[in-house]
XYZ file of C-alpha atoms in Angstrom:
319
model
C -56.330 -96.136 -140.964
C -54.850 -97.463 -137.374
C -56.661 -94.005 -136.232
C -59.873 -95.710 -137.491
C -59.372 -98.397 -135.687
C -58.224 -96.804 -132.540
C -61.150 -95.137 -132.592
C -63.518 -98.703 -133.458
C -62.015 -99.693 -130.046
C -62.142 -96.797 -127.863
C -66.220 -97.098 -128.815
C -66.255 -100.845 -127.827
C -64.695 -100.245 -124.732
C -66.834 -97.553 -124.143
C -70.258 -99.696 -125.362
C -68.636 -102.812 -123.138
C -67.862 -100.055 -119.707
C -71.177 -98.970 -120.113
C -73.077 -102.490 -119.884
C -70.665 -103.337 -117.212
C -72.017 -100.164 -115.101
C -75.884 -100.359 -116.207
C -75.438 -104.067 -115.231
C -74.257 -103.158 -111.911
C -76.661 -100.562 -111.017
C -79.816 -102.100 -112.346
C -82.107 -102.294 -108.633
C -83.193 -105.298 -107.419
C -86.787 -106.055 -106.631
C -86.830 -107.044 -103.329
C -90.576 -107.877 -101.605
C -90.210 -108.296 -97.254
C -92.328 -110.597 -95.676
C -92.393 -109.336 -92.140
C -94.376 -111.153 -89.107
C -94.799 -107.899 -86.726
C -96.133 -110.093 -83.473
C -92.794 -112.505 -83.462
C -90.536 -111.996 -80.444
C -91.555 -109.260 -78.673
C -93.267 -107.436 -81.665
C -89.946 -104.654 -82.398
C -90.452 -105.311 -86.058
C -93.762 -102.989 -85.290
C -90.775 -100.595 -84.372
C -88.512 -100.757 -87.447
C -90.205 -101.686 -90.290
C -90.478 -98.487 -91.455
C -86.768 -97.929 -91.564
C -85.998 -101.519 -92.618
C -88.161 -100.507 -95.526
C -86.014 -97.625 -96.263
C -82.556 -98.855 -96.275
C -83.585 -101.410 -98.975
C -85.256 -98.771 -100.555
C -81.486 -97.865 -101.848
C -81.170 -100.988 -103.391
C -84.035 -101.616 -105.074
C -87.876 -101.344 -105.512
C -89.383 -102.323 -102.306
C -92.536 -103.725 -101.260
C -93.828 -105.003 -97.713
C -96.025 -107.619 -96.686
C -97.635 -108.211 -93.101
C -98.412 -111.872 -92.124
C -101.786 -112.140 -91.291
C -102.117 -116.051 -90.434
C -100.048 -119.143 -89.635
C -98.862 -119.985 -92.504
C -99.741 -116.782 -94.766
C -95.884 -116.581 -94.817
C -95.525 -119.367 -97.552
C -98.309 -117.871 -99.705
C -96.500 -115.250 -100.307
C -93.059 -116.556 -101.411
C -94.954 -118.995 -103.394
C -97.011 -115.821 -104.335
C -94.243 -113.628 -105.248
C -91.350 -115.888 -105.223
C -90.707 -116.123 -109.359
C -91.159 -112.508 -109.300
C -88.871 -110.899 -107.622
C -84.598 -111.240 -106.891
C -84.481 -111.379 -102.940
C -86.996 -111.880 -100.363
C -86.568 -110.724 -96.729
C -87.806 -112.480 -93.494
C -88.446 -110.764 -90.695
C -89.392 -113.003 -87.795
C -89.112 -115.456 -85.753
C -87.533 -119.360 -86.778
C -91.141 -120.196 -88.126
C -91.541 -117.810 -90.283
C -88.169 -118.652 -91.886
C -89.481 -122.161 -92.281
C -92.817 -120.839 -93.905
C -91.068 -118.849 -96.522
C -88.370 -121.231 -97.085
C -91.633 -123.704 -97.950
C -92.736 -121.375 -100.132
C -89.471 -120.545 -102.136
C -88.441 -124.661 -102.365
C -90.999 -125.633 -105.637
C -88.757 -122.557 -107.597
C -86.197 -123.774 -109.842
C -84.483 -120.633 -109.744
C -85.390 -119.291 -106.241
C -84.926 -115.501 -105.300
C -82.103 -114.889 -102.756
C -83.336 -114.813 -99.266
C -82.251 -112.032 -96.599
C -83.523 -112.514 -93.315
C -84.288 -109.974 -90.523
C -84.394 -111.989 -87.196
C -86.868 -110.637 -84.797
C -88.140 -114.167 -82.951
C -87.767 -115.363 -79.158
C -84.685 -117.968 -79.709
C -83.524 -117.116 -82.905
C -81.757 -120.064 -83.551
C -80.815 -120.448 -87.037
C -79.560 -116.124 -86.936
C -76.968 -117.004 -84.031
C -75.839 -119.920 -86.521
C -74.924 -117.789 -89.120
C -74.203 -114.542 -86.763
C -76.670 -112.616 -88.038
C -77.640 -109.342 -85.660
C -80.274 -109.047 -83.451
C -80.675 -105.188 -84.061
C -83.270 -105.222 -87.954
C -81.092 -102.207 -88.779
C -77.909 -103.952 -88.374
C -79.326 -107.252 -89.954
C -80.698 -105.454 -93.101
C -77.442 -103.453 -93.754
C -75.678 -107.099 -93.487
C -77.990 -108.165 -96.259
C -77.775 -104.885 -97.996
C -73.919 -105.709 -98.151
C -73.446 -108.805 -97.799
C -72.968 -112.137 -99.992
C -75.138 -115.164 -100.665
C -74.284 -118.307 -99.529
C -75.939 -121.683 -99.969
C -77.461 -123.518 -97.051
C -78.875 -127.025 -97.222
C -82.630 -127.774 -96.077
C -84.322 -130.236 -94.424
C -87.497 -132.336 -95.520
C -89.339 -134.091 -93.124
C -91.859 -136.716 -94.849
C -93.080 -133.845 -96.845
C -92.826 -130.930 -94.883
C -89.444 -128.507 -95.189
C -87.458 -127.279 -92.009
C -84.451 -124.872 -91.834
C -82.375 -125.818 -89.483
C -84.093 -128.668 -86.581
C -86.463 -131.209 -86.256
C -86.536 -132.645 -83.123
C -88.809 -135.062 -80.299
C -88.511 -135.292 -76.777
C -87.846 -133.128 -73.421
C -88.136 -129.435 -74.281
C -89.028 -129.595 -77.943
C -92.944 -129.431 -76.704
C -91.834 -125.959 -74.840
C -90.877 -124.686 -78.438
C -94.550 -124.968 -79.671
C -96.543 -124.932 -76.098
C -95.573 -121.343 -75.222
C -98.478 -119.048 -76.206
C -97.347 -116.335 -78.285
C -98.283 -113.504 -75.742
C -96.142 -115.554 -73.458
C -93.261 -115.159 -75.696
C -93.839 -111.456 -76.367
C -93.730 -111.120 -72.491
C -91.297 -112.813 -71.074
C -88.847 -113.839 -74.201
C -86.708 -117.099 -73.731
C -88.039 -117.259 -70.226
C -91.501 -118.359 -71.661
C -89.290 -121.510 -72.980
C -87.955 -122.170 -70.012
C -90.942 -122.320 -68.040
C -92.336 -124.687 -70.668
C -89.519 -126.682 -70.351
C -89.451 -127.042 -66.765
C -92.773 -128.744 -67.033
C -91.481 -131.734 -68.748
C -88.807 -132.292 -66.666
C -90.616 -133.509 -63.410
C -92.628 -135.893 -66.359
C -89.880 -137.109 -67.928
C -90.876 -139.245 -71.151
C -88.785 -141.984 -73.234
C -89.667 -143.354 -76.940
C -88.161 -146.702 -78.005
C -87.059 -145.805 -81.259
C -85.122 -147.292 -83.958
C -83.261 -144.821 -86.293
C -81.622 -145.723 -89.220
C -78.249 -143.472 -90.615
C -76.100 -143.599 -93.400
C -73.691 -145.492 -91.265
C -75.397 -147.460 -88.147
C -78.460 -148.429 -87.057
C -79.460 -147.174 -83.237
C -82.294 -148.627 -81.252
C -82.814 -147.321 -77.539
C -84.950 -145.365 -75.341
C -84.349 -141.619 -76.107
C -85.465 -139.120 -73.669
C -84.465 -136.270 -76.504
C -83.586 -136.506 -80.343
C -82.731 -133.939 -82.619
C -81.480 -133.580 -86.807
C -80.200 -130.339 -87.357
C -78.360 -127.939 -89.700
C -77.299 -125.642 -86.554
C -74.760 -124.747 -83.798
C -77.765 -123.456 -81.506
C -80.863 -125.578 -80.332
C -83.880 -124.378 -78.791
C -81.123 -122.097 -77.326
C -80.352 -125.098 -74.441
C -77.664 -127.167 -76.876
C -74.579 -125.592 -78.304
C -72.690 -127.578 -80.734
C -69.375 -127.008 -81.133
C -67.587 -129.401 -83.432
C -65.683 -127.624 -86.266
C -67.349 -130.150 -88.953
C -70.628 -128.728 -88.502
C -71.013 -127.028 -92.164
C -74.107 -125.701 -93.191
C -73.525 -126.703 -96.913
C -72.325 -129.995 -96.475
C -75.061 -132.019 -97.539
C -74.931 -133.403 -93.528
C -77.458 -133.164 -90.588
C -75.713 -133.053 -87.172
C -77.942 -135.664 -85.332
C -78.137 -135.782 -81.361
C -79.894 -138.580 -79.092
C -79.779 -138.595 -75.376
C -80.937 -141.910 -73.943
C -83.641 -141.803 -70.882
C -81.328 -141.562 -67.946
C -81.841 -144.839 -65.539
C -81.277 -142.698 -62.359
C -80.710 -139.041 -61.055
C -76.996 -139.848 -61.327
C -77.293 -140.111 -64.894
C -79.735 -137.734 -65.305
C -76.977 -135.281 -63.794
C -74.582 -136.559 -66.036
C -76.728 -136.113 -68.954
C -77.216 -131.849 -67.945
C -73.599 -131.746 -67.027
C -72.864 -132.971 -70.893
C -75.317 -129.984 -71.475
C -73.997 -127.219 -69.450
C -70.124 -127.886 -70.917
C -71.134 -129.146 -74.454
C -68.799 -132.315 -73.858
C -71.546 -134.289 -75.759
C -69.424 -137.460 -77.588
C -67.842 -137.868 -73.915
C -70.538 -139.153 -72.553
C -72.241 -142.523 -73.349
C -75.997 -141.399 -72.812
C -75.398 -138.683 -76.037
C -75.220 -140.065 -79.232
C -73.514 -137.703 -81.911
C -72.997 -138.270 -85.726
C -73.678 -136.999 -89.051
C -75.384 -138.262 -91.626
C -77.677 -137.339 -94.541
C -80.691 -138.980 -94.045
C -82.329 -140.669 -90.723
C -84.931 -142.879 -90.815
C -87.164 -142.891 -87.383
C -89.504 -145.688 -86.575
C -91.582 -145.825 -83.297
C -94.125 -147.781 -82.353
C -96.346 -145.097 -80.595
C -97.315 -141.733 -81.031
C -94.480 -138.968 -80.757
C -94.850 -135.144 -81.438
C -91.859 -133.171 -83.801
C -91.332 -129.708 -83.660
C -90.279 -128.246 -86.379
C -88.002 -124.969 -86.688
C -90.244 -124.974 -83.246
C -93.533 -125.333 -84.693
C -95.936 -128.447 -83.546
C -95.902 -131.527 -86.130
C -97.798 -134.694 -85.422
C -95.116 -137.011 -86.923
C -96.122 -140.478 -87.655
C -94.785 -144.070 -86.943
C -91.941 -143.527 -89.738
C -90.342 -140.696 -90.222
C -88.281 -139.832 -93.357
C -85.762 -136.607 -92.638
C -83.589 -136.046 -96.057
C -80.610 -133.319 -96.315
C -81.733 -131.181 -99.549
C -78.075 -130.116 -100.487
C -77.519 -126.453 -101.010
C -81.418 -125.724 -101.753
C -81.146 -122.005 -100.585
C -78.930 -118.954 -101.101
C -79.051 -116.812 -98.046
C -77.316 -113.153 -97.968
C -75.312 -112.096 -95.323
């Protein structure tokens, strides 16, 4: 009889090790959205072998971007059909799929491939520059939940900011970008500095209320900035349920203009009194003129108030 029963066992354990293993080694279906003219157009270069290491782990389609925006038709496309989607592009074209993917209840996994001139959210998270390198970090890496940003109605992944330099992020032609890389930003940039513009602006935290002229204003869910502004205070978490908000005030005169770079250059931002530094998870902006956003550097129009609300944990991204 207890041979019987051995024997009952040694066929459950058996049945149970072999649902364990098909479990494990069912593939994934895994659809890449890849924007070939971002940065300086290498995914052209390595999509084919992108394509092929996630072959391994799972059935593997591509799609081109063909548009502005064609980005979020296809997660919302594809999105409740397959179990990881991977980016490869620039900031933007994070954004766009992330737009796409946020209506999902149960969203696919994201993986993303970072082949754009600043790159911002990637150096965040270290995620490589090299596609190879960044798809075998997805290929065996973990997911992790990030927190998104909604602006009035629009999603962002990791900035939305007004101001000096945040026009450069949007007003650098793409064949600019694919030329000369970051230097296309800087170039931008340097425009705006010799017309330096303020906003009176009233913006309303969790905590405080601040009402000043800003020369610069950003809420983000980053350690990098337009590449310009490192952050580098140890409660930046990107899971938190927190934006990280910064607000330089327009400097009265070159000495606290130089002041206000200096803070730049060393990232000694909450020592100085023309940077304003705090956390919080939602900002209300009011201004009583018109002021341009970028998003994840892409032009917005804003409007006289502006809503920005920390979606806690809305992604899982593997790395």
């Amino acid at each position: 009889m207890s041979g019987v029963s051995n024997k009952v066992l040694m066929q459950q354990k058996s049945k149970q090790s072999s649902i364990k293993a098909k479990a494990y080694t069912t593939k994934q279906k895994i659809l890449i959205i890849a924007n070939t003219i971002s940065g300086k157009q290498q995914m052209k270069k390595y999509l084919h072998s992108v394509q092929q290491l996630f072959a391994k782990k799972g059935e593997t389609e591509v799609k081109i971007t063909q548009s502005k925006g064609h980005a979020t038709e296809l997660a919302k496309a594809y999105g409740d059909d397959v179990d990881m989607i991977v980016c490869c592009g620039g900031d933007g074209t994070l954004s766009e799929v992330i737009t796409g993917l946020m209506p999902f209840d149960n969203k696919p996994e994201l993986g993303y491939i970072p082949t754009g001139t600043t790159n911002d959210f990637a150096k965040s998270i270290n995620i490589s520059k090299n596609p190879e390198l960044a798809a075998n970090m997805i290929i065996d890496g973990v997911s992790r939940h990030y927190d998104v940003g909604l602006f009035n109605n629009k999603y962002f992944i990791y900035v939305a900011s007004f101001g000096i330099f945040s026009r450069s992020s949007y007003a650098a032609t793409q064949q600019m970008k694919n030329t000369l890389g970051r230097l296309a930003y800087v170039l931008e940039g340097a425009k705006e500095v010799f017309s330096l513009k303020s906003y009176h602006l009233k913006i309303t935290t969790d905590n405080e209320v601040l009402e000043d002229d800003y020369l610069f204003g950003a809420i983000s869910n980053s350690t990098s900035i337009g590449g310009v502004i490192k952050l580098k205070d140890p409660n930046i978490l990107f899971d938190d349920g927190l934006f990280e908000v910064v607000l330089i005030k327009y400097p009265k005169n070159i000495l606290e203009f130089g002041q206000i770079l200096h803070a730049l250059q060393t990232g000694q931002y909450q020592q100085s009194d023309l940077i304003t530094f705090v956390h919080t998870k939602k900002a209300i902006i009011e201004s009583n003129e018109e002021m341009p956003w970028s998003l994840d550097g892409e032009f917005d129009p804003g409007a006289p108030v502006v809503e920005v609300t920390n979606v806690h944990r809305a992604i899982k991204v593997v790395h």
